[in-house]
mmCIF file of C-alpha atoms and ligand atoms in Angstrom:
data_model
loop_
_atom_site.group_PDB
_atom_site.id
_atom_site.type_symbol
_atom_site.label_atom_id
_atom_site.label_comp_id
_atom_site.label_asym_id
_atom_site.label_seq_id
_atom_site.Cartn_x
_atom_site.Cartn_y
_atom_site.Cartn_z
ATOM 1 C CA MET A 1 0.000 0.000 0.000
ATOM 2 C CA GLN A 2 1.239 3.452 -0.826
ATOM 3 C CA ALA A 3 1.170 5.763 2.134
ATOM 4 C CA ASP A 4 0.135 9.374 2.118
ATOM 5 C CA THR A 5 0.243 10.022 -1.627
ATOM 6 C CA SER A 6 -2.992 12.001 -1.494
ATOM 7 C CA ASN A 7 -1.327 14.952 0.206
ATOM 8 C CA THR A 8 1.867 14.783 -1.812
ATOM 9 C CA PRO A 9 1.618 17.152 -4.760
ATOM 10 C CA VAL A 10 1.532 15.406 -8.110
ATOM 11 C CA LEU A 11 4.211 17.771 -9.362
ATOM 12 C CA GLU A 12 6.763 19.839 -7.515
ATOM 13 C CA VAL A 13 9.396 21.860 -9.348
ATOM 14 C CA ARG A 14 12.214 23.597 -7.495
ATOM 15 C CA GLY A 15 14.799 26.047 -8.783
ATOM 16 C CA LEU A 16 14.752 24.965 -12.409
ATOM 17 C CA THR A 17 17.234 26.647 -14.743
ATOM 18 C CA LYS A 18 17.644 26.236 -18.476
ATOM 19 C CA SER A 19 19.749 28.057 -21.052
ATOM 20 C CA PHE A 20 19.615 27.907 -24.819
ATOM 21 C CA GLY A 21 23.120 29.086 -25.645
ATOM 22 C CA ALA A 22 23.311 32.683 -24.417
ATOM 23 C CA VAL A 23 19.582 32.894 -23.667
ATOM 24 C CA GLN A 24 18.674 31.994 -20.120
ATOM 25 C CA ALA A 25 15.078 30.881 -20.583
ATOM 26 C CA LEU A 26 14.646 29.663 -16.999
ATOM 27 C CA SER A 27 16.482 31.248 -14.083
ATOM 28 C CA GLY A 28 14.798 29.696 -11.059
ATOM 29 C CA ALA A 29 11.350 28.296 -11.683
ATOM 30 C CA ASP A 30 9.261 26.725 -8.935
ATOM 31 C CA LEU A 31 5.835 25.170 -9.224
ATOM 32 C CA VAL A 32 3.481 22.954 -7.243
ATOM 33 C CA CYS A 33 0.530 21.116 -8.785
ATOM 34 C CA PRO A 34 -1.709 19.406 -6.228
ATOM 35 C CA ARG A 35 -4.086 16.594 -7.092
ATOM 36 C CA GLY A 36 -7.601 17.720 -8.015
ATOM 37 C CA GLU A 37 -6.557 21.327 -8.517
ATOM 38 C CA VAL A 38 -6.104 23.615 -11.471
ATOM 39 C CA THR A 39 -2.785 25.431 -11.326
ATOM 40 C CA ALA A 40 -2.413 28.401 -13.668
ATOM 41 C CA LEU A 41 0.904 29.672 -14.961
ATOM 42 C CA VAL A 42 0.874 33.223 -16.317
ATOM 43 C CA GLY A 43 3.462 35.661 -17.632
ATOM 44 C CA ASP A 44 4.376 37.823 -20.587
ATOM 45 C CA ASN A 45 5.502 36.411 -23.918
ATOM 46 C CA GLY A 46 9.023 35.103 -23.548
ATOM 47 C CA ALA A 47 8.758 34.714 -19.751
ATOM 48 C CA GLY A 48 9.654 31.017 -20.037
ATOM 49 C CA LYS A 49 6.288 29.287 -19.545
ATOM 50 C CA SER A 50 6.494 26.949 -22.518
ATOM 51 C CA THR A 51 10.123 26.162 -21.741
ATOM 52 C CA LEU A 52 9.179 25.230 -18.190
ATOM 53 C CA ILE A 53 6.501 22.860 -19.463
ATOM 54 C CA ARG A 54 8.867 21.338 -21.990
ATOM 55 C CA CYS A 55 11.461 20.746 -19.264
ATOM 56 C CA ILE A 56 8.820 19.055 -17.100
ATOM 57 C CA THR A 57 7.653 16.758 -19.898
ATOM 58 C CA GLY A 58 11.099 15.730 -21.102
ATOM 59 C CA VAL A 59 11.181 17.697 -24.368
ATOM 60 C CA HIS A 60 14.190 19.717 -23.133
ATOM 61 C CA PRO A 61 16.769 18.608 -20.576
ATOM 62 C CA PHE A 62 17.070 21.199 -17.780
ATOM 63 C CA ASP A 63 20.331 22.525 -16.330
ATOM 64 C CA GLU A 64 19.772 22.768 -12.568
ATOM 65 C CA GLY A 65 16.973 22.209 -10.106
ATOM 66 C CA GLU A 66 14.667 19.365 -9.219
ATOM 67 C CA ILE A 67 11.391 17.935 -10.395
ATOM 68 C CA HIS A 68 9.406 15.641 -8.108
ATOM 69 C CA PHE A 69 6.550 13.574 -9.435
ATOM 70 C CA ASN A 70 4.315 12.071 -6.761
ATOM 71 C CA GLY A 71 7.120 12.790 -4.298
ATOM 72 C CA GLU A 72 9.791 11.024 -6.311
ATOM 73 C CA PRO A 73 12.634 12.931 -8.030
ATOM 74 C CA ILE A 74 12.453 12.451 -11.776
ATOM 75 C CA ARG A 75 14.251 13.637 -14.879
ATOM 76 C CA LEU A 76 12.295 12.559 -17.934
ATOM 77 C CA ALA A 77 14.257 12.033 -21.122
ATOM 78 C CA SER A 78 11.323 12.288 -23.540
ATOM 79 C CA PRO A 79 7.593 13.013 -23.779
ATOM 80 C CA THR A 80 7.098 9.253 -24.210
ATOM 81 C CA GLU A 81 8.501 8.741 -20.718
ATOM 82 C CA ALA A 82 6.155 11.444 -19.442
ATOM 83 C CA ARG A 83 3.158 9.710 -21.034
ATOM 84 C CA ALA A 84 4.183 6.415 -19.478
ATOM 85 C CA ARG A 85 3.806 8.107 -16.085
ATOM 86 C CA GLY A 86 0.357 9.486 -16.815
ATOM 87 C CA ILE A 87 1.495 12.997 -17.749
ATOM 88 C CA GLU A 88 -0.256 14.253 -20.907
ATOM 89 C CA THR A 89 0.333 17.588 -22.584
ATOM 90 C CA VAL A 90 -1.733 19.660 -24.972
ATOM 91 C CA TYR A 91 0.928 21.744 -26.669
ATOM 92 C CA GLN A 92 0.333 25.271 -27.904
ATOM 93 C CA ASP A 93 0.198 24.221 -31.546
ATOM 94 C CA LEU A 94 -2.183 21.351 -31.044
ATOM 95 C CA ALA A 95 -1.019 18.035 -32.270
ATOM 96 C CA LEU A 96 -3.981 16.445 -34.010
ATOM 97 C CA ILE A 97 -3.421 15.090 -37.498
ATOM 98 C CA GLU A 98 -6.053 16.629 -39.765
ATOM 99 C CA ASP A 99 -6.201 13.824 -42.305
ATOM 100 C CA LEU A 100 -6.912 11.210 -39.671
ATOM 101 C CA THR A 101 -10.221 10.523 -37.962
ATOM 102 C CA VAL A 102 -10.992 11.341 -34.357
ATOM 103 C CA TRP A 103 -10.451 7.742 -33.242
ATOM 104 C CA GLN A 104 -7.181 7.461 -35.176
ATOM 105 C CA ASN A 105 -5.944 10.574 -33.398
ATOM 106 C CA MET A 106 -7.064 9.160 -30.057
ATOM 107 C CA PHE A 107 -4.950 6.056 -30.632
ATOM 108 C CA LEU A 108 -2.001 7.707 -32.346
ATOM 109 C CA ASN A 109 1.124 5.858 -31.131
ATOM 110 C CA ARG A 110 -1.084 3.698 -28.921
ATOM 111 C CA GLU A 111 -2.645 1.479 -31.546
ATOM 112 C CA ILE A 112 -4.407 -1.641 -30.344
ATOM 113 C CA LYS A 113 -3.471 -4.746 -32.303
ATOM 114 C CA ARG A 114 -4.944 -8.218 -32.429
ATOM 115 C CA GLY A 115 -3.643 -11.550 -33.659
ATOM 116 C CA PHE A 116 -0.171 -13.027 -33.367
ATOM 117 C CA GLY A 117 3.317 -12.546 -34.764
ATOM 118 C CA PRO A 118 3.384 -11.440 -38.396
ATOM 119 C CA PHE A 119 -0.410 -11.551 -38.566
ATOM 120 C CA ARG A 120 -1.012 -8.759 -36.102
ATOM 121 C CA LEU A 121 -3.621 -6.323 -37.350
ATOM 122 C CA LEU A 122 -4.945 -3.036 -36.086
ATOM 123 C CA ASP A 123 -8.047 -3.653 -34.048
ATOM 124 C CA ARG A 124 -10.137 -0.908 -35.612
ATOM 125 C CA ARG A 125 -13.383 -1.913 -34.049
ATOM 126 C CA ARG A 126 -12.027 -1.868 -30.570
ATOM 127 C CA MET A 127 -10.270 1.482 -31.037
ATOM 128 C CA ILE A 128 -13.444 3.058 -32.454
ATOM 129 C CA ALA A 129 -15.573 1.742 -29.598
ATOM 130 C CA ASP A 130 -12.995 2.683 -27.014
ATOM 131 C CA SER A 131 -12.605 6.231 -28.387
ATOM 132 C CA GLN A 132 -16.362 6.616 -28.262
ATOM 133 C CA THR A 133 -16.507 5.551 -24.611
ATOM 134 C CA ARG A 134 -13.535 7.623 -23.536
ATOM 135 C CA LEU A 135 -14.624 10.849 -25.231
ATOM 136 C CA LYS A 136 -18.297 10.521 -24.409
ATOM 137 C CA ARG A 137 -17.452 10.574 -20.735
ATOM 138 C CA LEU A 138 -15.577 13.866 -21.147
ATOM 139 C CA LEU A 139 -17.181 15.897 -23.901
ATOM 140 C CA VAL A 140 -20.594 17.484 -24.016
ATOM 141 C CA ASN A 141 -21.016 17.873 -27.763
ATOM 142 C CA MET A 142 -19.042 15.023 -29.105
ATOM 143 C CA PRO A 143 -18.231 14.865 -32.806
ATOM 144 C CA PRO A 144 -18.538 11.406 -34.436
ATOM 145 C CA VAL A 145 -15.364 9.425 -33.759
ATOM 146 C CA ARG A 146 -15.224 8.395 -37.421
ATOM 147 C CA ALA A 147 -15.120 12.028 -38.615
ATOM 148 C CA ARG A 148 -11.912 13.380 -40.057
ATOM 149 C CA VAL A 149 -10.379 16.060 -37.880
ATOM 150 C CA ARG A 150 -10.202 18.549 -40.772
ATOM 151 C CA ARG A 151 -14.018 18.671 -40.787
ATOM 152 C CA LEU A 152 -14.244 19.724 -37.151
ATOM 153 C CA SER A 153 -14.493 23.252 -35.779
ATOM 154 C CA GLY A 154 -11.637 24.771 -33.787
ATOM 155 C CA GLY A 155 -13.484 24.113 -30.564
ATOM 156 C CA GLN A 156 -14.198 20.497 -31.426
ATOM 157 C CA ARG A 157 -10.556 19.937 -32.317
ATOM 158 C CA GLN A 158 -9.341 21.514 -29.129
ATOM 159 C CA SER A 159 -11.839 19.420 -27.172
ATOM 160 C CA ILE A 160 -10.551 16.265 -28.846
ATOM 161 C CA ALA A 161 -6.933 17.246 -28.123
ATOM 162 C CA ILE A 162 -7.796 17.896 -24.488
ATOM 163 C CA GLY A 163 -10.090 14.876 -24.316
ATOM 164 C CA ARG A 164 -7.279 12.693 -25.582
ATOM 165 C CA ALA A 165 -4.845 14.119 -23.029
ATOM 166 C CA ALA A 166 -7.420 13.802 -20.266
ATOM 167 C CA SER A 167 -8.324 10.299 -21.274
ATOM 168 C CA TRP A 168 -4.754 8.985 -21.062
ATOM 169 C CA GLY A 169 -3.329 11.445 -18.569
ATOM 170 C CA SER A 170 -4.172 9.659 -15.389
ATOM 171 C CA THR A 171 -2.346 12.006 -13.046
ATOM 172 C CA LEU A 172 -1.377 15.303 -14.669
ATOM 173 C CA VAL A 173 -2.746 17.141 -17.681
ATOM 174 C CA ILE A 174 -0.753 20.119 -18.921
ATOM 175 C CA MET A 175 -2.281 22.629 -21.345
ATOM 176 C CA ASP A 176 -0.400 25.435 -23.076
ATOM 177 C CA GLU A 177 -2.958 28.127 -24.023
ATOM 178 C CA PRO A 178 -5.851 25.682 -24.468
ATOM 179 C CA THR A 179 -8.432 28.263 -25.546
ATOM 180 C CA ALA A 180 -6.334 30.972 -27.214
ATOM 181 C CA ALA A 181 -7.772 30.335 -30.693
ATOM 182 C CA LEU A 182 -11.373 29.668 -29.674
ATOM 183 C CA GLY A 183 -14.665 31.540 -29.711
ATOM 184 C CA VAL A 184 -16.749 32.125 -26.589
ATOM 185 C CA ARG A 185 -18.943 28.991 -26.787
ATOM 186 C CA GLU A 186 -15.986 26.778 -27.619
ATOM 187 C CA ARG A 187 -14.017 28.248 -24.767
ATOM 188 C CA GLU A 188 -16.891 27.542 -22.415
ATOM 189 C CA SER A 189 -16.963 23.893 -23.397
ATOM 190 C CA VAL A 190 -13.219 23.565 -22.813
ATOM 191 C CA GLU A 191 -13.649 25.200 -19.408
ATOM 192 C CA GLN A 192 -16.398 22.705 -18.582
ATOM 193 C CA LEU A 193 -14.002 19.926 -19.449
ATOM 194 C CA ILE A 194 -11.379 21.450 -17.160
ATOM 195 C CA GLY A 195 -13.998 21.453 -14.400
ATOM 196 C CA ARG A 196 -14.833 17.823 -15.010
ATOM 197 C CA LEU A 197 -11.181 16.741 -14.836
ATOM 198 C CA ARG A 198 -10.849 18.680 -11.636
ATOM 199 C CA SER A 199 -13.680 16.712 -10.049
ATOM 200 C CA ASP A 200 -12.029 13.521 -11.334
ATOM 201 C CA ASN A 201 -9.140 14.519 -9.026
ATOM 202 C CA ILE A 202 -6.663 15.018 -11.854
ATOM 203 C CA ALA A 203 -3.988 17.679 -11.436
ATOM 204 C CA GLN A 204 -4.018 20.271 -14.216
ATOM 205 C CA LEU A 205 -1.415 22.846 -15.163
ATOM 206 C CA ILE A 206 -2.742 25.525 -17.483
ATOM 207 C CA ILE A 207 -0.913 28.326 -19.216
ATOM 208 C CA SER A 208 -3.297 31.125 -20.115
ATOM 209 C CA HIS A 209 -3.098 34.741 -21.178
ATOM 210 C CA ASP A 210 -6.759 35.156 -20.309
ATOM 211 C CA LEU A 211 -6.773 36.345 -16.707
ATOM 212 C CA GLU A 212 -10.576 36.272 -16.502
ATOM 213 C CA GLN A 213 -10.310 32.600 -17.367
ATOM 214 C CA VAL A 214 -7.593 32.092 -14.759
ATOM 215 C CA MET A 215 -9.877 33.658 -12.137
ATOM 216 C CA ARG A 216 -12.731 31.387 -13.285
ATOM 217 C CA VAL A 217 -11.015 28.013 -13.492
ATOM 218 C CA ALA A 218 -7.809 28.021 -11.419
ATOM 219 C CA ASP A 219 -7.232 27.309 -7.744
ATOM 220 C CA THR A 220 -3.728 28.759 -7.667
ATOM 221 C CA VAL A 221 -1.907 31.157 -9.967
ATOM 222 C CA TRP A 222 1.873 31.294 -10.428
ATOM 223 C CA ILE A 223 3.485 34.353 -12.005
ATOM 224 C CA MET A 224 6.479 33.938 -14.232
ATOM 225 C CA ARG A 225 8.746 36.804 -15.187
ATOM 226 C CA ARG A 226 12.080 36.599 -16.998
ATOM 227 C CA GLY A 227 12.503 32.903 -16.420
ATOM 228 C CA ALA A 228 11.601 32.856 -12.729
ATOM 229 C CA THR A 229 8.371 32.238 -10.853
ATOM 230 C CA ILE A 230 8.240 35.383 -8.749
ATOM 231 C CA ALA A 231 4.948 34.953 -6.893
ATOM 232 C CA HIS A 232 2.001 32.653 -6.410
ATOM 233 C CA TRP A 233 -1.394 33.034 -4.781
ATOM 234 C CA ARG A 234 -4.602 31.162 -4.177
ATOM 235 C CA VAL A 235 -6.888 32.699 -6.782
ATOM 236 C CA ALA A 236 -9.470 33.438 -4.091
ATOM 237 C CA ASP A 237 -6.918 35.642 -2.311
ATOM 238 C CA VAL A 238 -5.725 37.830 -5.172
ATOM 239 C CA SER A 239 -7.142 40.455 -7.517
ATOM 240 C CA ARG A 240 -6.718 40.545 -11.252
ATOM 241 C CA GLU A 241 -4.948 43.922 -10.863
ATOM 242 C CA ARG A 242 -2.368 42.431 -8.523
ATOM 243 C CA ILE A 243 -1.671 39.636 -11.001
ATOM 244 C CA VAL A 244 -1.230 42.132 -13.849
ATOM 245 C CA ALA A 245 1.151 44.202 -11.721
ATOM 246 C CA ALA A 246 3.228 41.123 -10.950
ATOM 247 C CA ILE A 247 3.331 40.051 -14.601
ATOM 248 C CA THR A 248 4.516 43.437 -15.830
ATOM 249 C CA GLY A 249 6.773 44.257 -12.891
ATOM 250 C CA ALA A 250 4.662 47.308 -12.008
ATOM 251 C CA ASP A 251 4.599 46.052 -8.417
ATOM 252 C CA GLY A 252 8.257 47.046 -8.110
ATOM 253 C CA GLY A 253 9.404 43.531 -8.809
ATOM 254 C CA ASP A 254 11.162 41.176 -6.520
ATOM 255 C CA ALA A 255 14.866 40.758 -5.835
ATOM 256 C CA ARG A 256 15.160 37.602 -7.840
ATOM 257 C CA ALA A 257 13.231 38.993 -10.783
ATOM 258 C CA SER A 258 15.277 42.190 -10.917
ATOM 259 C CA ALA A 259 18.471 40.206 -10.684
ATOM 260 C CA ALA A 260 17.447 38.078 -13.646
ATOM 261 C CA ASN A 261 19.157 38.927 -16.883
ATOM 262 C CA ASP A 262 17.994 41.955 -18.790
ATOM 263 C CA ARG A 263 16.907 40.129 -21.874
ATOM 264 C CA ALA A 264 14.188 41.838 -23.875
ATOM 265 C CA THR A 265 10.781 40.253 -23.991
ATOM 266 C CA VAL A 266 10.468 38.109 -27.055
ATOM 267 C CA VAL A 267 7.179 37.722 -28.855
ATOM 268 C CA GLU A 268 6.260 34.116 -29.622
HETATM 269 N N1 ADP B 301 14.267 26.033 -28.461
HETATM 270 C C1 ADP B 301 14.702 27.271 -28.126
HETATM 271 N N2 ADP B 301 15.898 27.712 -28.543
HETATM 272 C C2 ADP B 301 16.351 28.944 -28.184
HETATM 273 N N3 ADP B 301 15.665 29.813 -27.422
HETATM 274 C C3 ADP B 301 14.465 29.431 -26.983
HETATM 275 C C4 ADP B 301 13.919 28.144 -27.296
HETATM 276 N N4 ADP B 301 12.695 28.038 -26.709
HETATM 277 C C5 ADP B 301 12.503 29.203 -26.058
HETATM 278 N N5 ADP B 301 13.560 30.042 -26.217
HETATM 279 C C6 ADP B 301 13.700 31.374 -25.619
HETATM 280 O O1 ADP B 301 13.454 31.234 -24.238
HETATM 281 C C7 ADP B 301 12.697 32.328 -23.753
HETATM 282 C C8 ADP B 301 11.411 31.820 -23.131
HETATM 283 O O2 ADP B 301 10.538 31.372 -24.171
HETATM 284 P P1 ADP B 301 9.186 30.598 -23.896
HETATM 285 O O3 ADP B 301 9.418 29.533 -22.909
HETATM 286 O O4 ADP B 301 8.630 30.199 -25.216
HETATM 287 O O5 ADP B 301 8.285 31.753 -23.241
HETATM 288 P P2 ADP B 301 6.701 31.852 -23.061
HETATM 289 O O6 ADP B 301 6.114 30.506 -23.328
HETATM 290 O O7 ADP B 301 6.513 32.310 -21.667
HETATM 291 O O8 ADP B 301 6.230 32.878 -24.042
HETATM 292 C C9 ADP B 301 12.509 33.269 -24.926
HETATM 293 O O9 ADP B 301 13.521 34.231 -24.902
HETATM 294 C C10 ADP B 301 12.652 32.344 -26.125
HETATM 295 O O10 ADP B 301 13.086 33.057 -27.250
HETATM 296 MG MG1 MG B 302 4.601 29.844 -24.762
#
């Protein structure tokens, strides 16, 4: 029996640093993602948010610092290793393949096969049925699983991308700007999905530029500036104005943030 894992955060990041040549993208990033909570990460373009996520999920190796997953120190070498641990990521440029169907995207790199040896075949029927069951549990307006992704609206696609991550991500789902390209109704349906995952006790880490959304869906907000996480609050205890001031440095900054290198903000 595993003791006490319920109070151990799913993810804990301490003092992460990462340079790309002369660019110090991370200069001391911390983060805690508890089970059943939505953790928001906010900051200006170029602050290092995507880099932090990519270091967590094994896309980039990091230089210094520690990452603990369910209390255990880890250093993932690839996103495949992250997936094997139940960490799923919806990257900023979403990764559905337009020419494939919904169910084919659901089972991309996870194909179910049947038969033996050289006669193994893709088990289409099972993957179609399984996609249907998995997505139906998560999505309100579910597109047909046999539909090609190119025929779906932006919101449907984003829902499938998140639904896929949520369906396989048993412990932590990370989303980089999940609703940036969506209309109001589509955004609402993604936010409903976030709420559902939250009640399923999954930890979620969400990067968002939309502070109204952060106030609506997140439990905790972490502010990133110039590669460092400079502050964090329970959303219930902070105003939108205070968050904006921290993002821009209008609050006078913090010793660590001011000491960070003077690199100009880079637009994505
Ligand atoms: N693969 C990379 N190679 C070189 N520089 C990078 C790379 N990825 C990010 N950077 C730089 O690191 C900094 C942080 O970028 P990023 O993590 O994308 O910020 P954010 O997601 O907060 O907008 C920026 O200065 C960016 O140009
Ligand atoms: Mg980014």
